[in-house]
Short mmCIF file of C-alpha atoms in Angstrom, two decimals:
data_model
loop_
_atom_site.label_atom_id
_atom_site.label_comp_id
_atom_site.label_asym_id
_atom_site.label_seq_id
_atom_site.Cartn_x
_atom_site.Cartn_y
_atom_site.Cartn_z
CA UNK A 1 56.36 37.36 -20.10
CA UNK A 2 56.36 39.42 -16.94
CA UNK A 3 54.23 42.48 -16.50
CA UNK A 4 56.90 44.69 -14.93
CA UNK A 5 60.14 45.81 -16.54
CA UNK A 6 62.81 47.64 -14.54
CA UNK A 7 65.01 50.41 -15.85
CA UNK A 8 67.95 51.05 -15.86
CA UNK A 9 69.55 47.61 -15.86
CA UNK A 10 72.42 48.90 -13.75
CA UNK A 11 73.03 52.01 -11.68
CA UNK A 12 76.19 53.08 -9.90
CA UNK A 13 76.24 55.99 -7.46
CA UNK A 14 78.27 57.37 -4.55
CA UNK A 15 77.22 56.93 -0.97
CA UNK A 16 74.93 59.75 0.10
CA UNK A 17 73.45 60.27 -3.34
CA UNK A 18 69.88 59.43 -4.25
CA UNK A 19 69.08 56.42 -6.45
CA UNK A 20 66.06 56.31 -8.73
CA UNK A 21 64.89 53.26 -10.61
CA UNK A 22 61.80 52.78 -12.70
CA UNK A 23 59.28 50.09 -13.50
CA UNK A 24 56.95 50.03 -16.47
CA UNK A 25 54.05 47.67 -16.88
CA UNK A 26 51.62 46.78 -19.62
CA UNK A 27 48.07 46.40 -18.34
CA UNK A 28 45.90 47.82 -15.57
CA UNK A 29 46.90 46.79 -12.08
CA UNK A 30 45.55 46.66 -8.55
CA UNK A 31 48.95 47.07 -6.94
CA UNK A 32 52.65 47.22 -7.64
CA UNK A 33 55.35 45.84 -5.37
CA UNK A 34 59.07 46.52 -5.04
CA UNK A 35 61.60 43.97 -3.82
CA UNK A 36 65.30 43.98 -2.97
CA UNK A 37 67.70 41.08 -3.49
CA UNK A 38 71.13 41.05 -1.94
CA UNK A 39 73.67 38.88 -3.72
CA UNK A 40 73.03 35.19 -3.14
CA UNK A 41 69.89 35.79 -1.08
CA UNK A 42 66.15 35.69 -1.55
CA UNK A 43 64.02 38.68 -2.47
CA UNK A 44 62.75 40.88 0.31
CA UNK A 45 59.45 42.72 -0.04
CA UNK A 46 60.04 46.45 0.38
CA UNK A 47 56.79 48.22 -0.32
CA UNK A 48 53.42 47.77 -2.01
CA UNK A 49 51.53 50.64 -3.58
CA UNK A 50 47.88 50.33 -4.53
CA UNK A 51 46.48 51.61 -7.80
CA UNK A 52 44.57 54.39 -6.02
CA UNK A 53 47.75 55.67 -4.35
CA UNK A 54 50.16 58.05 -6.02
CA UNK A 55 53.01 58.06 -3.53
CA UNK A 56 54.13 56.01 -0.58
CA UNK A 57 57.03 56.32 1.84
CA UNK A 58 58.89 53.85 4.01
CA UNK A 59 61.98 55.16 5.74
CA UNK A 60 64.41 56.26 3.02
CA UNK A 61 62.25 54.72 0.31
CA UNK A 62 59.78 56.69 -1.75
CA UNK A 63 57.61 54.99 -4.34
CA UNK A 64 55.45 56.76 -6.86
CA UNK A 65 52.85 55.32 -9.18
CA UNK A 66 51.52 56.88 -12.36
CA UNK A 67 48.73 54.69 -13.68
CA UNK A 68 48.21 56.92 -16.74
CA UNK A 69 51.78 56.17 -17.82
CA UNK A 70 51.75 52.64 -16.43
CA UNK A 71 54.94 53.30 -14.54
CA UNK A 72 56.36 53.42 -11.04
CA UNK A 73 59.57 54.75 -9.59
CA UNK A 74 61.53 53.77 -6.50
CA UNK A 75 63.67 56.47 -4.93
CA UNK A 76 66.25 55.61 -2.29
CA UNK A 77 67.45 58.75 -0.56
CA UNK A 78 70.84 59.23 1.08
CA UNK A 79 72.05 55.88 -0.20
CA UNK A 80 74.42 53.66 1.77
CA UNK A 81 76.81 50.93 0.72
CA UNK A 82 74.36 48.47 2.29
CA UNK A 83 71.77 49.47 -0.32
CA UNK A 84 73.88 47.69 -2.95
CA UNK A 85 71.50 45.06 -4.32
CA UNK A 86 69.19 44.24 -7.20
CA UNK A 87 65.73 45.74 -7.14
CA UNK A 88 62.67 44.18 -8.76
CA UNK A 89 59.09 45.21 -9.33
CA UNK A 90 56.04 42.99 -9.65
CA UNK A 91 52.35 43.63 -10.17
CA UNK A 92 49.31 42.00 -8.59
CA UNK A 93 49.52 38.21 -8.83
CA UNK A 94 51.65 38.25 -11.96
CA UNK A 95 54.10 35.72 -10.43
CA UNK A 96 56.80 36.92 -12.77
CA UNK A 97 59.73 39.22 -12.27
CA UNK A 98 61.94 41.12 -14.68
CA UNK A 99 65.72 41.25 -14.75
CA UNK A 100 65.78 43.97 -12.10
CA UNK A 101 67.98 47.01 -11.59
CA UNK A 102 71.43 46.30 -10.17
CA UNK A 103 72.32 49.15 -7.84
CA UNK A 104 75.91 49.67 -6.70
CA UNK A 105 76.56 52.25 -3.99
CA UNK A 106 80.24 53.11 -3.71
CA UNK A 107 81.57 54.13 -0.29
CA UNK B 1 58.26 34.18 13.71
CA UNK B 2 56.62 32.90 10.57
CA UNK B 3 58.66 32.42 7.45
CA UNK B 4 59.67 30.26 4.56
CA UNK B 5 62.58 27.85 4.80
CA UNK B 6 64.56 26.36 1.97
CA UNK B 7 67.01 23.55 2.45
CA UNK B 8 69.74 22.80 1.86
CA UNK B 9 71.49 26.09 1.20
CA UNK B 10 74.04 24.41 -1.08
CA UNK B 11 73.54 21.19 -3.02
CA UNK B 12 75.83 19.26 -5.30
CA UNK B 13 74.55 16.71 -7.74
CA UNK B 14 76.21 14.32 -10.11
CA UNK B 15 75.04 14.31 -13.69
CA UNK B 16 72.18 11.90 -14.23
CA UNK B 17 70.88 12.07 -10.68
CA UNK B 18 67.58 13.45 -9.46
CA UNK B 19 67.65 15.81 -6.52
CA UNK B 20 64.88 17.31 -4.37
CA UNK B 21 64.90 20.82 -2.95
CA UNK B 22 62.83 21.47 0.13
CA UNK B 23 60.54 24.45 0.72
CA UNK B 24 58.48 24.79 3.90
CA UNK B 25 56.37 27.72 5.09
CA UNK B 26 54.51 28.35 8.33
CA UNK B 27 52.74 31.50 7.15
CA UNK B 28 49.50 29.70 6.28
CA UNK B 29 49.83 30.97 2.71
CA UNK B 30 47.79 29.19 0.08
CA UNK B 31 50.05 29.85 -2.91
CA UNK B 32 53.63 28.71 -3.37
CA UNK B 33 56.09 29.19 -6.21
CA UNK B 34 59.45 27.97 -7.50
CA UNK B 35 61.85 30.16 -9.45
CA UNK B 36 65.20 29.63 -11.08
CA UNK B 37 67.79 32.40 -11.22
CA UNK B 38 70.95 32.25 -13.30
CA UNK B 39 73.92 34.56 -12.62
CA UNK B 40 73.10 38.18 -13.33
CA UNK B 41 69.63 37.28 -14.52
CA UNK B 42 66.09 37.72 -13.31
CA UNK B 43 63.77 35.07 -11.92
CA UNK B 44 62.10 32.50 -14.13
CA UNK B 45 58.95 30.73 -12.96
CA UNK B 46 59.23 26.93 -12.84
CA UNK B 47 56.02 25.76 -11.12
CA UNK B 48 53.37 27.25 -8.90
CA UNK B 49 50.59 25.98 -6.70
CA UNK B 50 47.53 27.99 -5.66
CA UNK B 51 46.06 25.29 -3.44
CA UNK B 52 46.91 21.94 -1.91
CA UNK B 53 46.96 18.99 -4.32
CA UNK B 54 47.06 21.28 -7.35
CA UNK B 55 49.95 22.84 -9.23
CA UNK B 56 50.61 24.41 -12.61
CA UNK B 57 53.58 24.61 -14.93
CA UNK B 58 55.37 27.90 -15.19
CA UNK B 59 57.55 29.12 -18.01
CA UNK B 60 60.41 26.61 -17.70
CA UNK B 61 58.88 23.44 -16.21
CA UNK B 62 60.69 20.93 -18.41
CA UNK B 63 63.03 18.74 -16.39
CA UNK B 64 61.38 19.64 -13.07
CA UNK B 65 58.58 18.15 -11.00
CA UNK B 66 56.72 19.24 -7.86
CA UNK B 67 54.15 18.02 -5.38
CA UNK B 68 51.81 19.84 -2.99
CA UNK B 69 50.48 17.27 -0.55
CA UNK B 70 50.50 19.67 2.38
CA UNK B 71 49.79 23.38 2.54
CA UNK B 72 53.12 23.99 4.23
CA UNK B 73 55.34 22.12 1.79
CA UNK B 74 56.17 22.47 -1.90
CA UNK B 75 59.25 20.38 -2.78
CA UNK B 76 60.92 20.70 -6.17
CA UNK B 77 62.63 17.76 -7.85
CA UNK B 78 65.27 18.51 -10.45
CA UNK B 79 65.35 15.48 -12.68
CA UNK B 80 68.08 14.12 -14.91
CA UNK B 81 66.04 15.45 -17.85
CA UNK B 82 67.01 19.00 -16.88
CA UNK B 83 70.02 19.59 -19.09
CA UNK B 84 71.48 22.59 -17.32
CA UNK B 85 70.38 22.46 -13.68
CA UNK B 86 73.19 24.49 -12.13
CA UNK B 87 71.44 27.59 -10.81
CA UNK B 88 70.06 29.38 -7.77
CA UNK B 89 66.56 28.21 -6.86
CA UNK B 90 64.10 30.37 -4.95
CA UNK B 91 60.84 29.38 -3.34
CA UNK B 92 58.13 31.90 -2.51
CA UNK B 93 54.69 31.97 -0.97
CA UNK B 94 51.81 34.40 -1.03
CA UNK B 95 48.67 35.01 0.95
CA UNK B 96 45.43 34.79 -1.02
CA UNK B 97 43.60 37.97 -1.82
CA UNK B 98 44.53 41.34 -3.26
CA UNK B 99 47.30 43.59 -2.11
CA UNK B 100 49.70 41.09 -0.61
CA UNK B 101 53.29 40.64 -1.63
CA UNK B 102 55.45 37.56 -2.02
CA UNK B 103 57.57 36.09 0.76
CA UNK B 104 60.75 34.43 -0.40
CA UNK B 105 63.03 31.83 1.08
CA UNK B 106 66.79 32.33 1.17
CA UNK B 107 67.41 30.03 -1.77
CA UNK B 108 69.25 26.83 -2.66
CA UNK B 109 72.31 26.91 -4.87
CA UNK B 110 72.48 23.73 -6.93
CA UNK B 111 75.69 22.74 -8.65
CA UNK B 112 76.10 19.79 -10.98
CA UNK B 113 79.51 18.20 -10.62
#
């Protein structure tokens, strides 16, 4: 089974609000990656955070990593309708992905 | 620009027929992967290849076959033994070494008619 598990399964918010989704994993990692998938498209790599990093930013994205809790969070600030997508996490070379978090941003 | 190309985007197959999905990358990545995604579900690993002329079964390899004769190409054949082939198929590649992410193609939607 995959290393990373996303939570919640689904999230619905209003445009302008922040969206937070979480990823838990089972064993020690070197890095954790977040991906976005728009409906009917391939996954797009958003950000990679290394095990020695606690926080990383990219535009409106903020990723945190807590290796003691084996968890990561992805925060999307000031969400837009275009952020509507599924979001997945993956670790190292695990090759496997969970079911993702389906984010809906209502205009 | 470098990338990974899947073709065709849509594919229709009659029951009992084999069909081959194409995946080509010009990123010089060593590793390539095939995934299957059913509606509202996550990705399931079908096959992967870490190097040319070598590939390994993933979690749902039954009814599928692959080849890796060239670094750039990793075609997937959906055989008639695959009982429920209608799905969205994604190909990915990855650079060797730590701290690199996966690059995905845009997918092929296969429908059995």
